[in-house]
mmCIF file of C-alpha atoms in Angstrom:
data_model
loop_
_atom_site.group_PDB
_atom_site.id
_atom_site.type_symbol
_atom_site.label_atom_id
_atom_site.label_comp_id
_atom_site.label_asym_id
_atom_site.label_seq_id
_atom_site.Cartn_x
_atom_site.Cartn_y
_atom_site.Cartn_z
ATOM 1 C CA MET B 1 -19.460 20.119 99.385
ATOM 2 C CA LEU B 2 -16.016 18.858 100.328
ATOM 3 C CA PRO B 3 -14.548 15.906 98.409
ATOM 4 C CA GLN B 4 -15.245 12.625 100.139
ATOM 5 C CA SER B 5 -12.543 11.244 102.400
ATOM 6 C CA SER B 6 -10.739 8.122 101.283
ATOM 7 C CA HIS B 7 -11.716 6.724 104.695
ATOM 8 C CA PRO B 8 -15.196 8.163 105.410
ATOM 9 C CA ASP B 9 -15.373 6.570 108.863
ATOM 10 C CA LEU B 10 -12.180 8.297 110.069
ATOM 11 C CA PRO B 11 -11.187 11.928 110.716
ATOM 12 C CA LEU B 12 -9.662 13.751 107.756
ATOM 13 C CA THR B 13 -5.946 13.996 107.076
ATOM 14 C CA ALA B 14 -4.231 16.607 104.909
ATOM 15 C CA LEU B 15 -0.704 17.427 103.850
ATOM 16 C CA ALA B 16 -0.056 21.080 104.666
ATOM 17 C CA PRO B 17 1.021 23.327 101.799
ATOM 18 C CA MET B 18 4.738 24.064 102.080
ATOM 19 C CA GLN B 19 6.553 26.292 99.624
ATOM 20 C CA ASP B 20 9.351 24.553 97.707
ATOM 21 C CA VAL B 21 8.219 21.209 99.131
ATOM 22 C CA THR B 22 4.660 20.194 98.275
ATOM 23 C CA ASN B 23 5.037 20.075 94.516
ATOM 24 C CA LEU B 24 3.780 17.287 92.241
ATOM 25 C CA TRP B 25 6.923 15.242 92.745
ATOM 26 C CA PHE B 26 6.657 15.302 96.557
ATOM 27 C CA MET B 27 2.949 14.473 96.464
ATOM 28 C CA LYS B 28 3.826 11.423 94.371
ATOM 29 C CA VAL B 29 6.558 10.449 96.820
ATOM 30 C CA ILE B 30 4.180 10.745 99.788
ATOM 31 C CA ALA B 31 1.595 8.682 97.896
ATOM 32 C CA GLN B 32 4.049 5.757 97.875
ATOM 33 C CA TYR B 33 3.655 5.531 101.659
ATOM 34 C CA GLY B 34 -0.030 6.284 102.180
ATOM 35 C CA SER B 35 -1.604 9.479 100.889
ATOM 36 C CA PRO B 36 -3.521 11.930 103.069
ATOM 37 C CA ASP B 37 -7.164 12.556 102.210
ATOM 38 C CA TYR B 38 -6.352 16.028 100.847
ATOM 39 C CA PHE B 39 -3.374 17.689 99.197
ATOM 40 C CA PHE B 40 -2.851 21.461 98.957
ATOM 41 C CA THR B 41 -0.563 23.077 96.408
ATOM 42 C CA GLU B 42 2.228 25.485 97.103
ATOM 43 C CA TYR B 43 0.743 28.959 96.953
ATOM 44 C CA PHE B 44 0.114 30.737 93.670
ATOM 45 C CA ARG B 45 1.419 34.278 94.132
ATOM 46 C CA VAL B 46 -1.265 36.773 93.160
ATOM 47 C CA ASN B 47 -0.688 40.410 92.169
ATOM 48 C CA ASP B 48 -1.437 42.703 89.257
ATOM 49 C CA THR B 49 1.168 41.070 86.996
ATOM 50 C CA SER B 50 0.869 37.478 88.184
ATOM 51 C CA ARG B 51 0.123 34.497 86.001
ATOM 52 C CA LEU B 52 -0.495 30.922 87.069
ATOM 53 C CA ASP B 53 2.798 29.235 87.900
ATOM 54 C CA ARG B 54 2.958 26.307 85.476
ATOM 55 C CA THR B 55 5.063 24.168 87.807
ATOM 56 C CA ILE B 56 2.604 24.562 90.671
ATOM 57 C CA LEU B 57 -0.262 23.943 88.267
ATOM 58 C CA GLU B 58 1.231 20.536 87.415
ATOM 59 C CA ALA B 59 0.355 19.406 90.944
ATOM 60 C CA ILE B 60 -3.274 19.682 89.785
ATOM 61 C CA THR B 61 -3.187 18.832 86.086
ATOM 62 C CA GLU B 62 -0.746 15.910 86.237
ATOM 63 C CA ASN B 63 -1.606 14.513 89.643
ATOM 64 C CA ASP B 64 -2.198 10.757 89.573
ATOM 65 C CA THR B 65 -2.265 10.107 93.320
ATOM 66 C CA GLY B 66 -6.026 9.650 93.326
ATOM 67 C CA ARG B 67 -6.466 12.293 96.016
ATOM 68 C CA PRO B 68 -8.190 15.713 95.752
ATOM 69 C CA VAL B 69 -5.851 18.674 95.352
ATOM 70 C CA PHE B 70 -6.805 22.158 96.571
ATOM 71 C CA ALA B 71 -5.220 25.149 94.822
ATOM 72 C CA GLN B 72 -3.855 27.697 97.285
ATOM 73 C CA MET B 73 -3.503 31.411 96.561
ATOM 74 C CA ILE B 74 -1.657 34.148 98.423
ATOM 75 C CA GLY B 75 -2.275 37.832 97.828
ATOM 76 C CA GLU B 76 -4.306 40.873 98.857
ATOM 77 C CA SER B 77 -5.434 42.504 95.616
ATOM 78 C CA ILE B 78 -9.115 41.612 95.350
ATOM 79 C CA PRO B 79 -9.447 41.986 91.551
ATOM 80 C CA ASP B 80 -6.379 39.808 91.029
ATOM 81 C CA LEU B 81 -7.459 37.195 93.591
ATOM 82 C CA VAL B 82 -10.833 36.991 91.830
ATOM 83 C CA ARG B 83 -9.145 36.734 88.428
ATOM 84 C CA THR B 84 -6.806 33.992 89.635
ATOM 85 C CA ALA B 85 -9.585 32.051 91.334
ATOM 86 C CA LYS B 86 -11.556 32.061 88.075
ATOM 87 C CA GLU B 87 -8.489 30.831 86.185
ATOM 88 C CA LEU B 88 -7.880 28.037 88.684
ATOM 89 C CA CYS B 89 -11.510 26.947 88.545
ATOM 90 C CA ARG B 90 -10.984 26.024 84.894
ATOM 91 C CA TYR B 91 -8.872 23.140 86.123
ATOM 92 C CA GLU B 92 -9.793 20.001 88.067
ATOM 93 C CA CYS B 93 -8.813 21.333 91.473
ATOM 94 C CA ALA B 94 -10.842 20.204 94.474
ATOM 95 C CA GLY B 95 -11.283 23.747 95.734
ATOM 96 C CA ILE B 96 -9.687 27.177 96.148
ATOM 97 C CA ASP B 97 -7.749 27.853 99.341
ATOM 98 C CA LEU B 98 -6.704 31.284 100.637
ATOM 99 C CA ASN B 99 -3.438 31.544 102.551
ATOM 100 C CA MET B 100 -3.859 33.739 105.630
ATOM 101 C CA GLY B 101 -1.159 32.083 107.693
ATOM 102 C CA CYS B 102 2.267 32.185 106.042
ATOM 103 C CA PRO B 103 4.660 33.394 108.772
ATOM 104 C CA ALA B 104 7.651 34.293 106.581
ATOM 105 C CA PRO B 105 8.560 37.951 107.231
ATOM 106 C CA ARG B 106 9.157 38.623 103.509
ATOM 107 C CA ILE B 107 5.548 37.522 102.963
ATOM 108 C CA TYR B 108 3.636 39.144 105.819
ATOM 109 C CA LYS B 109 5.483 42.441 105.322
ATOM 110 C CA LYS B 110 3.672 42.646 101.969
ATOM 111 C CA ASN B 111 0.404 42.364 103.907
ATOM 112 C CA VAL B 112 -0.359 38.933 102.477
ATOM 113 C CA GLY B 113 -0.421 35.485 104.069
ATOM 114 C CA GLY B 114 -0.361 35.877 107.842
ATOM 115 C CA GLY B 115 -0.152 39.648 107.444
ATOM 116 C CA LEU B 116 -3.845 39.763 106.565
ATOM 117 C CA LEU B 117 -4.782 38.767 110.115
ATOM 118 C CA ARG B 118 -3.971 42.320 111.209
ATOM 119 C CA GLU B 119 -6.832 43.686 109.057
ATOM 120 C CA PRO B 120 -10.233 42.036 109.610
ATOM 121 C CA GLU B 121 -11.886 44.639 107.375
ATOM 122 C CA LYS B 122 -9.667 43.630 104.462
ATOM 123 C CA VAL B 123 -10.261 39.942 105.232
ATOM 124 C CA ASP B 124 -13.999 40.613 105.123
ATOM 125 C CA GLN B 125 -13.715 42.116 101.641
ATOM 126 C CA ILE B 126 -11.464 39.351 100.312
ATOM 127 C CA LEU B 127 -13.571 36.500 101.665
ATOM 128 C CA GLY B 128 -16.738 38.101 100.329
ATOM 129 C CA ALA B 129 -15.313 38.526 96.844
ATOM 130 C CA LEU B 130 -13.874 35.033 96.676
ATOM 131 C CA ARG B 131 -17.020 33.409 98.020
ATOM 132 C CA GLN B 132 -19.025 35.092 95.255
ATOM 133 C CA THR B 133 -16.473 33.871 92.719
ATOM 134 C CA VAL B 134 -15.973 30.270 93.849
ATOM 135 C CA THR B 135 -19.441 28.773 93.581
ATOM 136 C CA ASP B 136 -18.935 25.382 91.939
ATOM 137 C CA ARG B 137 -16.475 23.908 94.440
ATOM 138 C CA PRO B 138 -15.283 24.451 98.015
ATOM 139 C CA PHE B 139 -13.696 27.702 99.094
ATOM 140 C CA THR B 140 -11.332 27.100 102.014
ATOM 141 C CA VAL B 141 -8.988 29.091 104.252
ATOM 142 C CA LYS B 142 -5.725 28.297 105.999
ATOM 143 C CA MET B 143 -4.802 30.650 108.827
ATOM 144 C CA ARG B 144 -3.174 31.052 112.217
ATOM 145 C CA VAL B 145 -4.739 32.151 115.495
ATOM 146 C CA GLY B 146 -3.453 35.696 115.071
ATOM 147 C CA PHE B 147 -0.571 37.867 113.948
ATOM 148 C CA ASP B 148 1.349 38.766 117.111
ATOM 149 C CA ASN B 149 -1.593 38.238 119.475
ATOM 150 C CA THR B 150 -5.063 36.722 119.296
ATOM 151 C CA ASP B 151 -7.088 39.957 119.550
ATOM 152 C CA ASN B 152 -8.696 39.479 116.123
ATOM 153 C CA PHE B 153 -9.249 35.724 116.453
ATOM 154 C CA TYR B 154 -13.010 35.736 116.985
ATOM 155 C CA LYS B 155 -13.546 38.568 114.505
ATOM 156 C CA ILE B 156 -11.896 36.451 111.817
ATOM 157 C CA LEU B 157 -13.899 33.380 112.837
ATOM 158 C CA ASP B 158 -17.095 35.417 112.487
ATOM 159 C CA LEU B 159 -15.993 36.309 108.954
ATOM 160 C CA ILE B 160 -15.372 32.637 108.189
ATOM 161 C CA ASN B 161 -19.012 32.066 109.094
ATOM 162 C CA ARG B 162 -20.361 35.158 107.359
ATOM 163 C CA HIS B 163 -18.873 34.128 104.043
ATOM 164 C CA ASN B 164 -19.708 30.432 104.290
ATOM 165 C CA VAL B 165 -16.145 29.136 104.069
ATOM 166 C CA ASP B 166 -16.250 25.383 103.496
ATOM 167 C CA LEU B 167 -13.157 24.279 105.428
ATOM 168 C CA LEU B 168 -10.806 26.007 107.867
ATOM 169 C CA SER B 169 -7.251 24.769 108.391
ATOM 170 C CA LEU B 170 -6.044 26.361 111.622
ATOM 171 C CA HIS B 171 -2.457 26.453 112.873
ATOM 172 C CA GLY B 172 -2.534 26.980 116.621
ATOM 173 C CA ARG B 173 0.297 29.523 116.753
ATOM 174 C CA THR B 174 0.496 33.186 115.845
ATOM 175 C CA VAL B 175 2.364 34.406 112.789
ATOM 176 C CA LYS B 176 5.119 35.840 114.981
ATOM 177 C CA ASP B 177 5.452 32.492 116.780
ATOM 178 C CA MET B 178 6.613 30.997 113.486
ATOM 179 C CA TYR B 179 7.112 27.301 114.394
ATOM 180 C CA HIS B 180 8.196 27.836 117.986
ATOM 181 C CA GLY B 181 6.384 27.798 121.290
ATOM 182 C CA THR B 182 3.284 26.036 122.490
ATOM 183 C CA VAL B 183 0.515 25.278 120.024
ATOM 184 C CA LYS B 184 -2.753 26.735 121.327
ATOM 185 C CA TYR B 185 -4.969 23.706 120.872
ATOM 186 C CA ASP B 186 -7.519 25.332 123.168
ATOM 187 C CA LEU B 187 -8.072 28.026 120.520
ATOM 188 C CA ILE B 188 -8.436 25.386 117.827
ATOM 189 C CA ALA B 189 -11.110 23.809 120.033
ATOM 190 C CA GLU B 190 -12.769 27.228 120.316
ATOM 191 C CA ALA B 191 -12.752 27.544 116.530
ATOM 192 C CA VAL B 192 -14.328 24.099 116.183
ATOM 193 C CA ARG B 193 -17.205 25.290 118.388
ATOM 194 C CA TRP B 194 -17.415 28.726 116.744
ATOM 195 C CA VAL B 195 -17.412 28.114 113.010
ATOM 196 C CA ASN B 196 -19.980 26.338 110.878
ATOM 197 C CA CYS B 197 -17.478 24.441 108.732
ATOM 198 C CA PRO B 198 -15.105 21.542 109.439
ATOM 199 C CA VAL B 199 -11.773 22.496 111.009
ATOM 200 C CA LEU B 200 -8.417 20.825 110.379
ATOM 201 C CA ALA B 201 -6.083 21.139 113.379
ATOM 202 C CA ASN B 202 -2.537 22.086 112.381
ATOM 203 C CA GLY B 203 0.620 22.566 114.410
ATOM 204 C CA ASN B 204 3.147 20.048 115.748
ATOM 205 C CA VAL B 205 1.218 16.940 114.716
ATOM 206 C CA HIS B 206 4.365 14.824 114.671
ATOM 207 C CA SER B 207 3.077 11.260 115.072
ATOM 208 C CA ALA B 208 -0.004 9.078 115.043
ATOM 209 C CA GLN B 209 -0.343 9.415 118.808
ATOM 210 C CA SER B 210 -0.040 13.202 118.693
ATOM 211 C CA ALA B 211 -2.741 13.276 115.988
ATOM 212 C CA ILE B 212 -5.058 11.221 118.190
ATOM 213 C CA ASP B 213 -4.321 13.510 121.153
ATOM 214 C CA VAL B 214 -4.922 16.686 119.109
ATOM 215 C CA LEU B 215 -8.229 15.350 117.791
ATOM 216 C CA ALA B 216 -9.297 14.532 121.347
ATOM 217 C CA LYS B 217 -8.272 17.996 122.630
ATOM 218 C CA THR B 218 -9.858 19.975 119.825
ATOM 219 C CA GLY B 219 -12.780 17.977 118.451
ATOM 220 C CA ALA B 220 -11.498 18.917 114.985
ATOM 221 C CA ALA B 221 -12.725 17.165 111.859
ATOM 222 C CA GLY B 222 -9.165 16.134 111.082
ATOM 223 C CA VAL B 223 -5.497 17.025 111.199
ATOM 224 C CA MET B 224 -3.166 18.778 108.783
ATOM 225 C CA VAL B 225 0.477 17.682 108.908
ATOM 226 C CA GLY B 226 3.337 19.703 107.462
ATOM 227 C CA ARG B 227 7.007 19.407 108.385
ATOM 228 C CA TRP B 228 6.557 16.109 110.195
ATOM 229 C CA ALA B 229 5.298 14.473 107.007
ATOM 230 C CA ILE B 230 8.632 15.424 105.428
ATOM 231 C CA GLY B 231 10.380 13.539 108.209
ATOM 232 C CA ASN B 232 7.938 10.627 108.241
ATOM 233 C CA PRO B 233 6.024 9.951 105.004
ATOM 234 C CA TRP B 234 4.346 6.964 106.683
ATOM 235 C CA ILE B 235 2.574 9.287 109.127
ATOM 236 C CA PHE B 236 -0.809 9.396 107.375
ATOM 237 C CA GLU B 237 -1.083 5.622 107.245
ATOM 238 C CA GLN B 238 0.111 5.449 110.863
ATOM 239 C CA ILE B 239 -2.554 7.962 111.894
ATOM 240 C CA ARG B 240 -5.207 5.786 110.287
ATOM 241 C CA GLN B 241 -3.832 2.727 112.051
ATOM 242 C CA GLY B 242 -3.869 4.537 115.388
ATOM 243 C CA LEU B 243 -7.387 5.852 114.933
ATOM 244 C CA GLN B 244 -8.603 2.312 114.264
ATOM 245 C CA GLY B 245 -6.890 1.045 117.398
ATOM 246 C CA GLU B 246 -4.315 -0.935 115.456
ATOM 247 C CA GLU B 247 -0.667 -1.318 116.352
ATOM 248 C CA ILE B 248 1.558 1.071 114.401
ATOM 249 C CA THR B 249 3.523 -0.959 111.859
ATOM 250 C CA PRO B 250 7.265 -0.497 112.548
ATOM 251 C CA VAL B 251 9.261 0.931 109.640
ATOM 252 C CA PRO B 252 12.668 -0.742 109.127
ATOM 253 C CA LEU B 253 15.538 1.700 108.710
ATOM 254 C CA ALA B 254 16.199 0.063 105.340
ATOM 255 C CA GLU B 255 12.877 1.509 104.111
ATOM 256 C CA VAL B 256 13.970 4.933 105.344
ATOM 257 C CA ARG B 257 17.049 4.514 103.145
ATOM 258 C CA GLN B 258 14.750 3.883 100.151
ATOM 259 C CA TYR B 259 12.761 7.020 101.018
ATOM 260 C CA ILE B 260 15.971 9.070 101.049
ATOM 261 C CA ASP B 261 16.818 7.710 97.612
ATOM 262 C CA ARG B 262 13.403 8.810 96.335
ATOM 263 C CA LEU B 263 13.945 12.271 97.812
ATOM 264 C CA TRP B 264 17.243 12.529 95.983
ATOM 265 C CA LYS B 265 15.804 11.569 92.589
ATOM 266 C CA THR B 266 13.948 14.789 91.894
ATOM 267 C CA PRO B 267 12.811 15.345 88.290
ATOM 268 C CA THR B 268 15.424 18.077 87.826
ATOM 269 C CA ALA B 269 18.293 16.404 89.727
ATOM 270 C CA ALA B 270 20.400 15.800 86.633
ATOM 271 C CA ASN B 271 20.371 19.508 85.758
ATOM 272 C CA VAL B 272 21.156 20.857 89.229
ATOM 273 C CA PRO B 273 24.703 21.320 90.598
ATOM 274 C CA GLU B 274 25.697 18.776 93.238
ATOM 275 C CA ARG B 275 26.041 21.387 95.975
ATOM 276 C CA ALA B 276 22.466 22.549 95.405
ATOM 277 C CA ARG B 277 21.163 18.959 95.262
ATOM 278 C CA LEU B 278 22.961 18.173 98.503
ATOM 279 C CA GLY B 279 21.526 21.236 100.231
ATOM 280 C CA TYR B 280 17.996 20.413 99.072
ATOM 281 C CA LEU B 281 18.260 16.818 100.299
ATOM 282 C CA LYS B 282 19.638 17.937 103.654
ATOM 283 C CA MET B 283 16.569 20.172 104.097
ATOM 284 C CA PHE B 284 14.462 16.993 104.132
ATOM 285 C CA LEU B 285 16.959 14.976 106.162
ATOM 286 C CA ASN B 286 16.909 17.556 108.967
ATOM 287 C CA TYR B 287 13.451 16.145 109.748
ATOM 288 C CA VAL B 288 14.063 12.490 108.855
ATOM 289 C CA ALA B 289 17.076 12.396 111.173
ATOM 290 C CA LEU B 290 14.978 13.228 114.249
ATOM 291 C CA SER B 291 13.513 9.707 114.225
ATOM 292 C CA ILE B 292 16.691 7.733 113.500
ATOM 293 C CA ASP B 293 18.662 7.853 116.758
ATOM 294 C CA ALA B 294 17.970 9.392 120.134
ATOM 295 C CA GLU B 295 21.473 10.814 120.454
ATOM 296 C CA GLY B 296 21.295 12.819 117.246
ATOM 297 C CA ASN B 297 24.479 11.298 115.846
ATOM 298 C CA PHE B 298 23.058 10.795 112.360
ATOM 299 C CA LEU B 299 21.760 14.367 112.255
ATOM 300 C CA LYS B 300 25.138 15.781 113.239
ATOM 301 C CA SER B 301 27.105 13.597 110.821
ATOM 302 C CA MET B 302 24.658 14.226 107.983
ATOM 303 C CA ARG B 303 25.035 17.981 108.300
ATOM 304 C CA GLN B 304 28.825 17.642 108.110
ATOM 305 C CA THR B 305 28.901 15.723 104.822
ATOM 306 C CA GLN B 306 30.326 17.634 101.870
ATOM 307 C CA THR B 307 29.398 15.453 98.883
ATOM 308 C CA GLU B 308 26.541 13.205 97.848
ATOM 309 C CA THR B 309 28.864 10.194 97.910
ATOM 310 C CA GLU B 310 29.833 10.975 101.486
ATOM 311 C CA LEU B 311 26.193 11.451 102.482
ATOM 312 C CA PHE B 312 25.021 8.201 100.902
ATOM 313 C CA HIS B 313 27.858 6.233 102.497
ATOM 314 C CA LEU B 314 26.711 7.596 105.850
ATOM 315 C CA CYS B 315 23.086 6.643 105.087
ATOM 316 C CA ASP B 316 24.125 3.119 104.104
ATOM 317 C CA ARG B 317 26.240 2.681 107.210
ATOM 318 C CA VAL B 318 23.567 3.917 109.608
ATOM 319 C CA LEU B 319 20.432 2.609 107.938
ATOM 320 C CA LEU B 320 21.459 -0.676 106.314
ATOM 321 C CA THR B 321 23.959 -2.241 108.736
ATOM 322 C CA ASP B 322 21.485 -3.519 111.334
ATOM 323 C CA GLN B 323 18.338 -4.944 109.729
ATOM 324 C CA THR B 324 16.552 -5.159 113.091
ATOM 325 C CA LYS B 325 16.525 -1.415 113.769
ATOM 326 C CA THR B 326 13.366 0.563 113.072
ATOM 327 C CA PHE B 327 12.372 4.175 112.561
ATOM 328 C CA ALA B 328 10.896 5.855 115.635
ATOM 329 C CA SER B 329 7.149 6.417 115.289
ATOM 330 C CA THR B 330 7.567 9.618 117.345
ATOM 331 C CA PRO B 331 10.553 11.947 116.825
ATOM 332 C CA TYR B 332 13.121 11.781 119.581
ATOM 333 C CA SER B 333 12.943 14.780 121.899
ATOM 334 C CA GLY B 334 16.044 16.839 122.459
ATOM 335 C CA VAL B 335 17.779 15.800 119.236
#
């Protein structure tokens, strides 16, 4: 049984697991603006020498957002996946999630993450073992529609059914597509019809309106948002507003400036060299900037800054000078 939604009358929302992003600190930041129904941890790497990453575990053990947190694993060794699942089930996680979608070449070349989609027989064995292990809470899967094509798509969906997976998060691109190209929402719709569990539609859900459109196209039980939640932490609340037919509340640019300040104040900021802090913040701002101005001037200037002082002066000048300007509810195209 899946944890109950915070808004039972609305489709589900989830923050996609993103390595080096969706840690406890970022979940707490997102919660300031309107949490999704579900959080997923960064993946726990699983192999014959692996142990639970204590930092990732904090997203479960110290999470005070009031939202369920699923623990995600990545690996291919069945004994070690079973061992790790048992260890994770000792904690108050909402469920155990298997990563079968990570598109990073360094990951899939190890035959884990999205690499597993090339081997339905191996997937069958892994899902069977984990389903037998995870019996007291949901067992869920996050995957893509295929590795470099969709030849195994329906075979994998049949395995999702065979092993009674409780929730499927489906990114509508192949592993080789990475984050480029058209999202195959038609295949997500096929999965919704094919599998016996709820499906979360994932892939380019960049605004409340796009979430509404994706739900209409796919019939999915909800949406999972990744990179676009980095750029717009208000997106989950905006999705709920849109689904209820309400006007999307405009976000003043001054509030975006406050969000940037929160992003900068990571728990380890004081112990990290400025250059590294600046690079980490710019990773987030690459997405935030896409909704600030249609010409892309802030994005270009932000990338050229060399110090934190220079960056924050730019943020103040662009975001605090005109109190009437608001953050775009949909990222500007072509920026």
